[in-house]
Every structure is written in structure tokens, then in C-alpha cells.
């Protein structure tokens, strides 16, 4: 069994780091497809309202989730409002689900989830209610540690 040190100097099984990287590689991943179409993902009043209804007002974690969601909505609005960027105010994401997600790990022993990483995400194709996403993840010293592919199904709804 191989171990790596965590940020406290304790040894941890490297497989825990790989598992965590697999989990976080999915975060914000398929969301690149709606960006191709300048479709609202977070800047949608009905979506924001449904999140707010689920949150407990006095729970600190719920407040953090809400603030994060609001930041994403502002970021998306600003991005879609830039000069020369077409917006699509007549539709929004109705359903988005992963059809296939594959991760190829390179340099597995270099994966340290508690250290800085860079993720490059691109959508080489989107159409026919589907989209393909490619992601590459590097360590802070430029070592490629993972290449990910994901295909998703995206259904748009009119506002």
C-alpha cells in the first residue's frame, strides 16, 4: 500500500486522493455545455427560488451554499452580458444529466487533493440535446495527473 503525506504531515493512502479527485472532477464539468449556448445555469430565478426553499435559514452551511449559488449567478450574468456575447434569455436548462464519465489517471502518486491544482475544461462538441466535455487536471508544478471525458444529456426549456 502506498501512502502520501497530507497537509498536516500525516500519511494517507493515495487511493483516498484519487477518489477525491474523481469526485471533484465532476463538479462544474458538464456545466461547460450550457456555456457554449450562453444558456443560464445559475442565473435563473426559479432555480434560485427552489434552492432557497431547501435551505435552512439558521444553518451556517446553508448560508454558505446560498452565497456560493448567488456568486455563480452573478458570474454567469456578467459573462453572458459582455459585449459581443450572445445571450439566450428565452430558454434555460430544464434537465442535465451525465451519460458517461471516464477518468484516465496519469501520475497517480502525484495526486495530492490538499494541494493546488489547475483544471482546463473544454466542450469540443454540443448539439442534438447532448454535449461532450474534456478536462485536463495538472498539479502546481505542471504535472498532468488526470484527463477526463464526459458526455451529457441537456434538455432546454423555454422561459
mmCIF file of C-alpha atoms in Angstrom:
data_model
loop_
_atom_site.group_PDB
_atom_site.id
_atom_site.type_symbol
_atom_site.label_atom_id
_atom_site.label_comp_id
_atom_site.label_asym_id
_atom_site.label_seq_id
_atom_site.Cartn_x
_atom_site.Cartn_y
_atom_site.Cartn_z
ATOM 1 C CA UNK A 1 0.000 0.000 0.000
ATOM 2 C CA UNK A 2 1.419 3.392 -0.987
ATOM 3 C CA UNK A 3 0.973 6.489 1.118
ATOM 4 C CA UNK A 4 1.284 10.240 0.614
ATOM 5 C CA UNK A 5 1.502 12.936 3.256
ATOM 6 C CA UNK A 6 -1.459 15.227 3.876
ATOM 7 C CA UNK A 7 -1.085 18.917 4.740
ATOM 8 C CA UNK A 8 -0.535 18.006 8.413
ATOM 9 C CA UNK A 9 2.339 15.628 7.586
ATOM 10 C CA UNK A 10 0.235 12.530 8.251
ATOM 11 C CA UNK A 11 0.441 9.582 5.893
ATOM 12 C CA UNK A 12 -2.712 8.818 3.922
ATOM 13 C CA UNK A 13 -3.479 6.144 1.362
ATOM 14 C CA UNK A 14 -3.016 7.603 -2.143
ATOM 15 C CA UNK A 15 -6.273 5.927 -3.215
ATOM 16 C CA UNK A 16 -8.184 8.368 -0.996
ATOM 17 C CA UNK A 17 -6.649 11.219 -3.004
ATOM 18 C CA UNK A 18 -7.621 9.550 -6.298
ATOM 19 C CA UNK A 19 -11.178 9.029 -5.056
ATOM 20 C CA UNK A 20 -11.477 12.659 -4.001
ATOM 21 C CA UNK A 21 -10.090 13.837 -7.356
ATOM 22 C CA UNK A 22 -12.641 11.671 -9.174
ATOM 23 C CA UNK A 23 -15.414 13.273 -7.145
ATOM 24 C CA UNK A 24 -14.306 16.871 -7.644
ATOM 25 C CA UNK A 25 -13.548 16.359 -11.349
ATOM 26 C CA UNK A 26 -17.306 16.079 -11.862
ATOM 27 C CA UNK A 27 -18.047 19.433 -10.191
ATOM 28 C CA UNK A 28 -18.851 22.143 -12.752
ATOM 29 C CA UNK A 29 -17.837 19.691 -15.502
ATOM 30 C CA UNK A 30 -20.916 19.109 -17.671
ATOM 31 C CA UNK A 31 -21.876 22.728 -16.945
ATOM 32 C CA UNK A 32 -19.497 23.820 -19.704
ATOM 33 C CA UNK A 33 -22.007 22.648 -22.341
ATOM 34 C CA UNK A 34 -24.637 25.302 -21.475
ATOM 35 C CA UNK A 35 -21.859 27.901 -21.642
ATOM 36 C CA UNK A 36 -21.415 27.075 -25.340
ATOM 37 C CA UNK A 37 -25.035 28.113 -25.884
ATOM 38 C CA UNK A 38 -24.884 31.039 -23.385
ATOM 39 C CA UNK A 39 -27.748 29.389 -21.538
ATOM 40 C CA UNK A 40 -28.474 30.280 -17.930
ATOM 41 C CA UNK A 41 -27.407 27.618 -15.470
ATOM 42 C CA UNK A 42 -27.469 29.583 -12.227
ATOM 43 C CA UNK A 43 -28.946 32.941 -13.229
ATOM 44 C CA UNK A 44 -32.497 31.611 -13.282
ATOM 45 C CA UNK A 45 -34.965 32.975 -10.730
ATOM 46 C CA UNK A 46 -36.989 29.749 -10.451
ATOM 47 C CA UNK A 47 -33.819 27.696 -9.871
ATOM 48 C CA UNK A 48 -32.582 30.142 -7.238
ATOM 49 C CA UNK A 49 -36.009 30.070 -5.547
ATOM 50 C CA UNK A 50 -36.006 26.259 -5.363
ATOM 51 C CA UNK A 51 -32.547 26.275 -3.763
ATOM 52 C CA UNK A 52 -33.627 28.893 -1.218
ATOM 53 C CA UNK A 53 -36.700 26.823 -0.264
ATOM 54 C CA UNK A 54 -34.481 23.810 0.506
ATOM 55 C CA UNK A 55 -32.079 25.709 2.732
ATOM 56 C CA UNK A 56 -32.450 26.159 6.471
ATOM 57 C CA UNK A 57 -32.236 29.860 7.292
ATOM 58 C CA UNK A 58 -30.243 29.451 10.532
ATOM 59 C CA UNK A 59 -27.778 26.838 9.254
ATOM 60 C CA UNK A 60 -24.265 28.256 8.511
ATOM 61 C CA UNK A 61 -23.660 25.634 5.801
ATOM 62 C CA UNK A 62 -26.956 26.544 4.109
ATOM 63 C CA UNK A 63 -25.921 30.202 4.109
ATOM 64 C CA UNK A 64 -22.595 29.239 2.505
ATOM 65 C CA UNK A 65 -24.375 27.224 -0.190
ATOM 66 C CA UNK A 66 -26.721 30.115 -0.914
ATOM 67 C CA UNK A 67 -23.857 32.632 -1.120
ATOM 68 C CA UNK A 68 -21.949 30.323 -3.458
ATOM 69 C CA UNK A 69 -25.026 29.892 -5.658
ATOM 70 C CA UNK A 70 -25.578 33.664 -5.769
ATOM 71 C CA UNK A 71 -21.914 34.252 -6.709
ATOM 72 C CA UNK A 72 -22.251 31.774 -9.581
ATOM 73 C CA UNK A 73 -25.415 33.550 -10.771
ATOM 74 C CA UNK A 74 -23.655 36.934 -10.754
ATOM 75 C CA UNK A 75 -20.610 35.496 -12.544
ATOM 76 C CA UNK A 76 -22.831 33.911 -15.185
ATOM 77 C CA UNK A 77 -24.866 37.091 -15.694
ATOM 78 C CA UNK A 78 -21.695 39.153 -16.138
ATOM 79 C CA UNK A 79 -20.226 36.588 -18.524
ATOM 80 C CA UNK A 80 -23.378 36.464 -20.666
ATOM 81 C CA UNK A 81 -23.703 40.269 -20.622
ATOM 82 C CA UNK A 82 -20.264 41.008 -22.052
ATOM 83 C CA UNK A 83 -20.136 42.949 -25.279
ATOM 84 C CA UNK A 84 -20.262 40.569 -28.231
ATOM 85 C CA UNK A 85 -21.516 37.620 -26.179
ATOM 86 C CA UNK A 86 -24.945 36.487 -27.351
ATOM 87 C CA UNK A 87 -27.439 35.740 -24.621
ATOM 88 C CA UNK A 88 -30.289 33.279 -24.741
ATOM 89 C CA UNK A 89 -32.933 34.770 -22.436
ATOM 90 C CA UNK A 90 -35.727 32.719 -23.981
ATOM 91 C CA UNK A 91 -34.587 29.353 -22.576
ATOM 92 C CA UNK A 92 -32.862 27.714 -19.610
ATOM 93 C CA UNK A 93 -31.673 24.252 -18.552
ATOM 94 C CA UNK A 94 -34.643 22.012 -17.764
ATOM 95 C CA UNK A 95 -32.641 18.829 -17.228
ATOM 96 C CA UNK A 96 -28.957 17.986 -17.354
ATOM 97 C CA UNK A 97 -27.596 14.509 -16.648
ATOM 98 C CA UNK A 98 -24.344 12.649 -17.247
ATOM 99 C CA UNK A 99 -24.497 9.794 -19.762
ATOM 100 C CA UNK A 100 -20.857 8.734 -19.497
ATOM 101 C CA UNK A 101 -17.891 9.903 -17.405
ATOM 102 C CA UNK A 102 -14.413 8.444 -17.878
ATOM 103 C CA UNK A 103 -11.264 9.435 -15.992
ATOM 104 C CA UNK A 104 -7.762 8.461 -17.056
ATOM 105 C CA UNK A 105 -5.266 8.980 -14.233
ATOM 106 C CA UNK A 106 -1.698 9.861 -15.178
ATOM 107 C CA UNK A 107 0.983 10.178 -12.471
ATOM 108 C CA UNK A 108 -1.299 8.762 -9.781
ATOM 109 C CA UNK A 109 1.235 9.194 -6.992
ATOM 110 C CA UNK A 110 1.419 12.952 -7.742
ATOM 111 C CA UNK A 111 -2.276 13.439 -6.885
ATOM 112 C CA UNK A 112 -2.496 15.342 -3.603
ATOM 113 C CA UNK A 113 -6.007 16.633 -3.182
ATOM 114 C CA UNK A 114 -4.946 19.068 -0.464
ATOM 115 C CA UNK A 115 -2.632 20.927 -2.861
ATOM 116 C CA UNK A 116 -3.326 23.448 -5.606
ATOM 117 C CA UNK A 117 -4.398 22.039 -8.997
ATOM 118 C CA UNK A 118 -5.361 23.561 -12.337
ATOM 119 C CA UNK A 119 -8.266 22.190 -14.381
ATOM 120 C CA UNK A 120 -8.723 23.048 -18.061
ATOM 121 C CA UNK A 121 -12.230 22.305 -19.313
ATOM 122 C CA UNK A 122 -13.425 22.476 -22.920
ATOM 123 C CA UNK A 123 -16.509 21.494 -24.890
ATOM 124 C CA UNK A 124 -15.411 20.343 -28.357
ATOM 125 C CA UNK A 125 -18.981 19.498 -29.417
ATOM 126 C CA UNK A 126 -22.534 20.243 -28.283
ATOM 127 C CA UNK A 127 -25.731 19.559 -30.204
ATOM 128 C CA UNK A 128 -28.833 17.379 -30.515
ATOM 129 C CA UNK A 129 -29.518 17.760 -26.760
ATOM 130 C CA UNK A 130 -26.098 16.326 -25.889
ATOM 131 C CA UNK A 131 -22.658 17.658 -25.185
ATOM 132 C CA UNK A 132 -19.108 16.371 -24.853
ATOM 133 C CA UNK A 133 -16.655 17.780 -22.309
ATOM 134 C CA UNK A 134 -12.895 17.190 -21.963
ATOM 135 C CA UNK A 135 -10.994 18.109 -18.805
ATOM 136 C CA UNK A 136 -7.278 18.004 -18.022
ATOM 137 C CA UNK A 137 -6.010 18.419 -14.455
ATOM 138 C CA UNK A 138 -2.446 19.451 -13.545
ATOM 139 C CA UNK A 139 -0.523 19.836 -10.298
ATOM 140 C CA UNK A 140 1.022 23.190 -9.387
ATOM 141 C CA UNK A 141 4.337 22.113 -10.928
ATOM 142 C CA UNK A 142 2.660 21.343 -14.277
ATOM 143 C CA UNK A 143 2.399 17.553 -13.983
ATOM 144 C CA UNK A 144 -0.644 16.158 -15.806
ATOM 145 C CA UNK A 145 -2.480 13.965 -13.288
ATOM 146 C CA UNK A 146 -5.845 13.245 -14.961
ATOM 147 C CA UNK A 147 -7.699 13.503 -18.255
ATOM 148 C CA UNK A 148 -11.487 13.264 -18.067
ATOM 149 C CA UNK A 149 -14.226 12.839 -20.663
ATOM 150 C CA UNK A 150 -17.929 13.304 -20.056
ATOM 151 C CA UNK A 151 -20.994 13.146 -22.279
ATOM 152 C CA UNK A 152 -24.217 14.620 -21.014
ATOM 153 C CA UNK A 153 -27.853 14.989 -21.980
ATOM 154 C CA UNK A 154 -29.165 18.553 -21.797
ATOM 155 C CA UNK A 155 -32.825 19.489 -22.232
ATOM 156 C CA UNK A 156 -33.692 23.158 -22.643
ATOM 157 C CA UNK A 157 -36.994 24.707 -21.580
ATOM 158 C CA UNK A 158 -38.489 27.984 -22.733
ATOM 159 C CA UNK A 159 -38.741 30.713 -20.101
#
